[in-house]
Coordinates of N, CA and C in Angstrom, one line a residue:
M1336 N -3.5 1.4 61.0 CA -2.1 1.1 60.7 C -1.5 0.2 61.8
S1337 N -0.9 -0.9 61.4 CA -0.4 -1.8 62.3 C 1.1 -1.5 62.6
F1338 N 1.5 -1.5 63.8 CA 2.9 -1.3 64.2 C 3.5 -2.5 64.9
L1339 N 2.6 -3.5 65.3 CA 3.1 -4.7 65.9 C 3.9 -5.5 64.9
P1340 N 5.0 -6.1 65.3 CA 5.7 -7.1 64.5 C 4.7 -8.2 64.1
T1341 N 4.9 -8.8 62.9 CA 4.0 -9.8 62.4 C 3.9 -11.0 63.4
A1342 N 5.0 -11.4 64.0 CA 5.0 -12.5 64.9 C 4.2 -12.2 66.1
D1343 N 4.1 -11.0 66.6 CA 3.3 -10.6 67.7 C 1.8 -10.7 67.4
R1344 N 1.5 -10.1 66.2 CA 0.1 -10.2 65.7 C -0.4 -11.6 65.6
R1345 N 0.4 -12.4 65.0 CA 0.1 -13.8 64.7 C -0.1 -14.5 66.1
Y1346 N 0.7 -14.3 67.0 CA 0.6 -14.9 68.4 C -0.7 -14.5 69.0
L1347 N -1.0 -13.2 69.0 CA -2.3 -12.8 69.6 C -3.5 -13.4 68.9
E1348 N -3.5 -13.4 67.6 CA -4.6 -14.0 66.8 C -4.7 -15.4 67.1
E1349 N -3.6 -16.2 67.1 CA -3.7 -17.6 67.3 C -4.2 -18.0 68.7
R1350 N -4.0 -17.1 69.7 CA -4.5 -17.3 71.0 C -6.0 -16.9 71.1
G1351 N -6.5 -16.3 70.1 CA -7.9 -15.8 70.1 C -8.1 -14.6 71.0
L1352 N -7.1 -13.8 71.2 CA -7.2 -12.7 72.1 C -7.7 -11.5 71.3
A1353 N -8.7 -10.8 71.8 CA -9.2 -9.6 71.2 C -8.2 -8.5 71.5
F1354 N -7.7 -7.8 70.5 CA -6.7 -6.7 70.8 C -6.8 -5.7 69.7
R1355 N -6.3 -4.5 70.1 CA -6.2 -3.4 69.1 C -5.0 -2.6 69.4
E1356 N -4.4 -2.1 68.3 CA -3.2 -1.3 68.3 C -3.6 0.1 68.4
V1357 N -3.1 0.9 69.3 CA -3.5 2.3 69.5 C -2.3 3.2 69.7
E1358 N -2.4 4.3 69.0 CA -1.4 5.4 69.2 C -2.1 6.6 69.9
D1359 N -1.5 7.1 70.9 CA -2.0 8.2 71.7 C -0.9 9.1 72.1
G1360 N -0.9 10.3 71.5 CA 0.2 11.3 71.8 C 1.6 10.8 71.5
G1361 N 1.7 10.1 70.5 CA 3.0 9.6 70.1 C 3.4 8.3 70.8
R1362 N 2.6 7.8 71.7 CA 2.9 6.5 72.4 C 2.1 5.4 71.7
K1363 N 2.7 4.3 71.6 CA 2.0 3.2 70.9 C 1.7 2.1 72.0
G1364 N 0.5 1.6 71.9 CA 0.1 0.5 72.9 C -0.7 -0.5 72.2
V1365 N -0.8 -1.6 72.9 CA -1.7 -2.7 72.6 C -2.7 -2.9 73.7
I1366 N -4.0 -2.8 73.4 CA -5.0 -3.0 74.4 C -5.6 -4.4 74.1
L1367 N -5.5 -5.3 75.1 CA -6.2 -6.6 75.1 C -7.5 -6.4 75.8
S1368 N -8.6 -6.6 75.0 CA -9.9 -6.4 75.5 C -10.5 -7.6 76.2
G1369 N -11.1 -7.4 77.3 CA -11.7 -8.5 78.0 C -10.8 -9.6 78.4
F1370 N -9.6 -9.3 78.9 CA -8.6 -10.3 79.2 C -9.0 -11.0 80.5
A1371 N -9.1 -12.3 80.4 CA -9.5 -13.1 81.6 C -8.6 -13.0 82.7
L1372 N -9.1 -12.8 83.9 CA -8.4 -12.7 85.2 C -8.5 -14.0 86.0
P1373 N -7.5 -14.2 86.9 CA -7.6 -15.4 87.7 C -8.9 -15.5 88.5
A1374 N -9.4 -16.7 88.6 CA -10.7 -16.9 89.2 C -10.7 -16.4 90.7
A1375 N -11.8 -15.7 91.0 CA -12.0 -15.3 92.4 C -10.9 -14.4 93.0
K1376 N -10.1 -13.8 92.2 CA -9.0 -13.0 92.7 C -9.3 -11.5 92.8
F1377 N -10.1 -11.1 91.8 CA -10.4 -9.6 91.7 C -11.9 -9.4 91.7
Q1378 N -12.3 -8.2 91.8 CA -13.7 -7.8 91.8 C -14.4 -8.0 90.5
V1379 N -13.7 -8.3 89.4 CA -14.2 -8.5 88.1 C -13.5 -9.8 87.6
V1380 N -14.2 -10.4 86.6 CA -13.6 -11.6 86.0 C -12.7 -11.3 84.8
A1381 N -12.8 -10.1 84.2 CA -12.0 -9.8 83.0 C -11.8 -8.2 83.1
A1382 N -10.7 -7.8 82.4 CA -10.4 -6.4 82.3 C -9.6 -6.2 81.0
D1383 N -9.6 -4.9 80.6 CA -8.7 -4.5 79.5 C -7.3 -4.3 80.0
I1384 N -6.4 -4.8 79.3 CA -5.0 -4.7 79.7 C -4.2 -3.9 78.6
L1385 N -3.5 -2.9 79.0 CA -2.7 -2.1 78.1 C -1.3 -2.3 78.3
I1386 N -0.6 -2.6 77.2 CA 0.9 -2.7 77.1 C 1.4 -1.6 76.3
L1387 N 2.2 -0.7 76.9 CA 2.8 0.4 76.1 C 4.1 -0.2 75.5
L1388 N 4.3 0.1 74.2 CA 5.5 -0.4 73.5 C 6.5 0.8 73.4
P1389 N 7.7 0.6 73.9 CA 8.7 1.7 73.9 C 9.3 1.8 72.4
R1390 N 9.9 2.9 72.2 CA 10.6 3.1 70.9 C 11.7 2.0 70.9
G1391 N 11.8 1.4 69.7 CA 12.8 0.3 69.6 C 12.3 -1.1 69.9
Y1392 N 11.0 -1.2 70.2 CA 10.4 -2.5 70.4 C 10.4 -3.2 69.1
P1393 N 10.7 -4.5 69.1 CA 10.8 -5.5 70.1 C 12.2 -5.6 70.7
D1394 N 13.2 -4.8 70.3 CA 14.5 -4.9 70.9 C 14.5 -4.3 72.3
A1395 N 13.7 -3.3 72.5 CA 13.6 -2.6 73.8 C 12.3 -3.2 74.5
P1396 N 12.5 -3.5 75.8 CA 11.4 -4.2 76.5 C 10.3 -3.2 76.9
P1397 N 9.0 -3.7 76.9 CA 7.9 -3.0 77.6 C 8.2 -3.1 79.1
D1398 N 7.8 -2.1 79.8 CA 8.2 -2.1 81.2 C 7.0 -2.6 82.1
M1399 N 5.9 -1.8 82.2 CA 4.8 -2.0 83.0 C 3.6 -2.4 82.2
F1400 N 2.5 -2.7 82.9 CA 1.2 -2.9 82.2 C 0.2 -2.1 82.9
Y1401 N -1.0 -2.0 82.3 CA -2.1 -1.2 82.9 C -3.4 -1.9 82.7
A1402 N -4.3 -1.6 83.7 CA -5.6 -2.3 83.7 C -6.8 -1.3 83.8
L1403 N -7.9 -1.7 83.1 CA -9.2 -1.0 83.2 C -10.2 -2.1 83.2
P1404 N -11.2 -2.1 84.2 CA -11.2 -1.2 85.3 C -10.1 -1.4 86.2
W1405 N -9.9 -0.5 87.2 CA -8.9 -0.7 88.2 C -9.3 -1.9 89.0
L1406 N -8.3 -2.8 89.3 CA -8.5 -4.1 89.9 C -8.2 -4.0 91.4
S1407 N -9.1 -4.5 92.2 CA -8.8 -4.6 93.6 C -9.0 -6.1 94.0
L1408 N -8.3 -6.5 95.0 CA -8.3 -7.9 95.5 C -9.6 -8.2 96.2
V1409 N -10.2 -9.3 95.9 CA -11.5 -9.7 96.6 C -11.3 -9.8 98.1
Q1410 N -10.2 -10.5 98.5 CA -10.0 -10.7 99.9 C -9.9 -9.5 100.8
S1411 N -9.3 -8.4 100.3 CA -9.0 -7.3 101.1 C -9.7 -6.0 100.6
S1412 N -10.2 -6.0 99.4 CA -10.8 -4.8 98.8 C -9.8 -3.7 98.5
R1413 N -8.5 -4.1 98.5 CA -7.4 -3.1 98.3 C -6.8 -3.4 96.9
Y1414 N -6.1 -2.3 96.4 CA -5.4 -2.5 95.2 C -4.2 -3.4 95.5
P1415 N -3.7 -4.2 94.5 CA -2.5 -5.0 94.7 C -1.3 -4.1 95.0
N1416 N -0.3 -4.7 95.6 CA 1.0 -3.9 95.8 C 1.5 -3.4 94.5
C1417 N 2.0 -2.1 94.5 CA 2.6 -1.5 93.3 C 1.6 -1.4 92.2
A1418 N 0.3 -1.2 92.5 CA -0.7 -1.1 91.4 C -1.7 -0.1 91.8
D1419 N -1.3 1.1 92.3 CA -2.2 2.1 92.8 C -2.0 3.5 92.2
Q1420 N -1.3 3.6 91.0 CA -1.1 4.9 90.4 C -1.8 4.9 89.1
P1421 N -2.3 6.1 88.7 CA -2.9 6.2 87.4 C -1.9 6.5 86.2
Q1422 N -2.3 6.1 85.1 CA -1.6 6.4 83.8 C -2.6 6.8 82.8
Q1423 N -2.5 8.0 82.3 CA -3.4 8.5 81.3 C -3.0 8.0 79.9
F1424 N -4.0 7.4 79.2 CA -3.9 6.9 77.9 C -5.3 6.8 77.2
E1425 N -5.4 7.4 76.0 CA -6.6 7.4 75.3 C -7.8 8.0 76.2
S1426 N -7.5 9.1 76.8 CA -8.5 9.9 77.6 C -9.0 9.1 78.8
Q1427 N -8.3 8.1 79.2 CA -8.8 7.3 80.4 C -7.6 7.1 81.4
K1428 N -8.0 7.0 82.6 CA -7.0 6.8 83.7 C -6.9 5.3 84.0
W1429 N -5.8 4.7 83.5 CA -5.5 3.3 83.7 C -4.8 3.0 85.0
Q1430 N -5.0 1.8 85.5 CA -4.3 1.4 86.7 C -2.9 0.9 86.3
R1431 N -1.9 1.6 86.8 CA -0.5 1.1 86.5 C -0.1 0.0 87.4
W1432 N 0.4 -1.1 86.8 CA 1.0 -2.2 87.5 C 2.5 -2.1 87.3
S1433 N 3.2 -1.6 88.3 CA 4.6 -1.4 88.2 C 5.4 -2.7 88.4
R1434 N 5.7 -3.3 87.3 CA 6.4 -4.6 87.2 C 7.5 -4.4 86.2
H1435 N 8.7 -4.3 86.7 CA 9.9 -4.0 85.8 C 10.4 -5.2 85.1
N1436 N 11.0 -5.1 83.9 CA 11.5 -6.2 83.2 C 13.0 -6.0 82.9
N1437 N 13.7 -6.8 83.7 CA 15.2 -6.7 83.5 C 15.8 -7.9 82.7
N1438 N 14.9 -8.8 82.3 CA 15.4 -10.1 81.7 C 15.1 -10.2 80.2
W1439 N 14.7 -9.1 79.6 CA 14.3 -9.1 78.2 C 15.5 -9.5 77.3
R1440 N 15.2 -10.3 76.3 CA 16.2 -10.8 75.4 C 15.9 -10.3 74.0
P1441 N 16.6 -9.2 73.5 CA 16.3 -8.7 72.2 C 16.5 -9.8 71.1
G1442 N 15.5 -9.8 70.2 CA 15.6 -10.8 69.1 C 15.0 -12.1 69.5
V1443 N 14.6 -12.3 70.8 CA 14.0 -13.6 71.2 C 12.6 -13.3 71.8
D1444 N 12.5 -12.3 72.7 CA 11.3 -12.0 73.3 C 10.3 -11.2 72.5
G1445 N 9.1 -11.2 72.8 CA 8.0 -10.5 72.1 C 6.8 -10.3 73.0
I1446 N 5.7 -10.1 72.4 CA 4.5 -9.8 73.1 C 4.1 -11.1 74.0
W1447 N 4.5 -12.3 73.5 CA 4.2 -13.5 74.3 C 5.0 -13.4 75.6
T1448 N 6.1 -12.9 75.7 CA 6.9 -12.7 76.9 C 6.2 -11.8 77.9
M1449 N 5.7 -10.7 77.3 CA 5.0 -9.7 78.2 C 3.7 -10.3 78.7
L1450 N 3.0 -11.0 77.9 CA 1.7 -11.7 78.3 C 2.0 -12.6 79.5
K1451 N 3.0 -13.4 79.4 CA 3.4 -14.3 80.5 C 3.7 -13.5 81.8
R1452 N 4.3 -12.4 81.6 CA 4.6 -11.5 82.8 C 3.3 -11.0 83.4
V1453 N 2.4 -10.5 82.5 CA 1.1 -10.0 82.9 C 0.3 -11.1 83.7
E1454 N 0.3 -12.3 83.1 CA -0.5 -13.4 83.7 C 0.1 -13.8 85.1
Q1455 N 1.5 -13.8 85.2 CA 2.1 -14.1 86.4 C 1.8 -13.0 87.5
A1456 N 1.9 -11.8 87.1 CA 1.7 -10.7 88.0 C 0.2 -10.7 88.5
L1457 N -0.7 -11.0 87.7 CA -2.1 -11.1 88.1 C -2.3 -12.3 89.0
Q1458 N -1.7 -13.4 88.7 CA -1.8 -14.6 89.6 C -1.2 -14.4 91.0
E1459 N -0.1 -13.7 91.0 CA 0.7 -13.5 92.3 C 0.3 -12.3 93.0
A1460 N -0.6 -11.5 92.5 CA -1.0 -10.2 93.1 C -1.4 -10.4 94.6
A1461 N -0.9 -9.5 95.4 CA -1.2 -9.5 96.8 C -1.3 -8.1 97.4

Protein backbone atom coordinates (compact mmCIF):
# COMPACT_ATOMS: atom_id res chain seq x y z
CA MET A 1 0.00 0.00 0.00
CA SER A 2 1.40 3.36 -1.01
CA PHE A 3 0.98 6.32 1.29
CA LEU A 4 3.35 8.76 -0.42
CA PRO A 5 1.70 11.53 -2.41
CA THR A 6 1.86 10.90 -6.16
CA ALA A 7 4.20 13.86 -6.69
CA ASP A 8 6.67 12.42 -4.16
CA ARG A 9 6.65 8.96 -5.75
CA ARG A 10 7.08 10.46 -9.19
CA TYR A 11 10.01 12.59 -8.00
CA LEU A 12 11.83 9.62 -6.46
CA GLU A 13 11.19 7.45 -9.52
CA GLU A 14 12.35 10.15 -11.96
CA ARG A 15 15.59 10.53 -10.01
CA GLY A 16 16.12 6.78 -10.22
CA LEU A 17 16.25 6.39 -6.44
CA ALA A 18 15.54 2.97 -4.99
CA PHE A 19 12.95 3.43 -2.25
CA ARG A 20 10.30 1.62 -0.33
CA GLU A 21 7.42 2.80 1.79
CA VAL A 22 7.32 1.12 5.19
CA GLU A 23 4.92 1.18 8.10
CA ASP A 24 6.21 0.08 11.50
CA GLY A 25 4.15 0.36 14.67
CA GLY A 26 1.88 3.00 13.17
CA ARG A 27 4.81 5.10 11.94
CA LYS A 28 5.21 5.63 8.22
CA GLY A 29 8.59 6.02 6.61
CA VAL A 30 10.40 6.07 3.31
CA ILE A 31 13.66 4.13 3.09
CA LEU A 32 16.04 5.19 0.33
CA SER A 33 18.24 2.18 -0.37
CA GLY A 34 21.90 2.61 -1.23
CA PHE A 35 21.77 6.41 -1.11
CA ALA A 36 25.07 7.81 -2.46
CA LEU A 37 27.14 9.71 0.12
CA PRO A 38 29.62 12.53 -0.48
CA ALA A 39 32.94 11.17 -1.75
CA ALA A 40 35.62 10.37 0.87
CA LYS A 41 33.49 11.82 3.70
CA PHE A 42 32.27 8.69 5.49
CA GLN A 43 33.52 5.14 6.09
CA VAL A 44 31.12 3.87 3.38
CA VAL A 45 30.12 5.22 -0.03
CA ALA A 46 26.37 4.59 0.33
CA ALA A 47 23.82 4.05 3.10
CA ASP A 48 20.13 3.50 3.56
CA ILE A 49 18.35 6.71 4.57
CA LEU A 50 15.07 6.66 6.49
CA ILE A 51 12.68 9.60 6.46
CA LEU A 52 9.80 9.28 8.91
CA LEU A 53 6.65 11.01 7.73
CA PRO A 54 4.54 12.67 10.42
CA ARG A 55 0.76 12.58 10.55
CA GLY A 56 -0.49 15.28 8.25
CA TYR A 57 2.38 14.97 5.78
CA PRO A 58 2.90 16.71 3.35
CA ASP A 59 1.40 19.68 5.20
CA ALA A 60 3.36 18.68 8.32
CA PRO A 61 7.15 18.56 7.88
CA PRO A 62 9.42 15.58 8.42
CA ASP A 63 11.88 16.52 11.15
CA MET A 64 15.00 14.35 11.23
CA PHE A 65 16.46 11.60 9.10
CA TYR A 66 18.19 8.32 9.93
CA ALA A 67 21.02 6.28 8.43
CA LEU A 68 22.09 2.63 8.25
CA PRO A 69 24.84 1.70 8.64
CA TRP A 70 25.78 4.29 11.23
CA LEU A 71 28.01 6.86 9.54
CA SER A 72 31.30 8.05 10.96
CA LEU A 73 33.57 10.68 9.46
CA VAL A 74 36.71 9.38 7.73
CA GLN A 75 38.93 12.17 9.07
CA SER A 76 38.09 11.67 12.75
CA SER A 77 36.44 8.22 12.93
CA ARG A 78 33.70 9.94 14.98
CA TYR A 79 29.99 10.32 14.42
CA PRO A 80 29.00 13.71 13.01
CA ASN A 81 27.63 16.33 15.40
CA CYS A 82 24.06 15.59 16.52
CA ALA A 83 24.13 12.15 14.88
CA ASP A 84 24.91 9.82 17.75
CA GLN A 85 21.54 8.58 19.02
CA PRO A 86 19.65 5.41 18.00
CA GLN A 87 16.13 5.27 16.58
CA GLN A 88 14.35 1.93 16.46
CA PHE A 89 12.48 1.25 13.22
CA GLU A 90 11.76 -2.05 11.51
CA SER A 91 13.67 -4.00 14.19
CA GLN A 92 16.87 -2.07 13.50
CA LYS A 93 18.68 0.71 15.32
CA TRP A 94 19.10 3.59 12.91
CA GLN A 95 21.50 6.50 13.42
CA ARG A 96 19.42 9.60 14.12
CA TRP A 97 20.56 12.78 12.41
CA SER A 98 18.96 15.57 14.43
CA ARG A 99 18.31 18.26 11.86
CA HIS A 100 15.15 20.25 12.55
CA ASN A 101 13.04 21.81 9.84
CA ASN A 102 11.55 25.20 10.63
CA ASN A 103 11.09 26.45 7.07
CA TRP A 104 8.59 23.91 5.70
CA ARG A 105 6.02 25.39 3.32
CA PRO A 106 2.75 23.42 3.36
CA GLY A 107 1.43 22.90 -0.14
CA VAL A 108 4.83 23.66 -1.67
CA ASP A 109 7.40 21.36 -0.09
CA GLY A 110 7.57 17.60 -0.40
CA ILE A 111 10.04 14.73 -0.38
CA TRP A 112 12.30 16.74 -2.72
CA THR A 113 12.73 19.36 0.00
CA MET A 114 13.66 16.73 2.56
CA LEU A 115 16.15 15.11 0.17
CA LYS A 116 17.87 18.45 -0.34
CA ARG A 117 18.10 18.82 3.44
CA VAL A 118 19.55 15.30 3.75
CA GLU A 119 22.11 15.95 1.01
CA GLN A 120 23.12 19.27 2.60
CA ALA A 121 23.46 17.73 6.08
CA LEU A 122 25.61 14.89 4.74
CA GLN A 123 27.82 17.31 2.80
CA GLU A 124 28.26 19.69 5.77
CA ALA A 125 28.70 16.96 8.41
CA ALA A 126 31.49 17.65 10.87
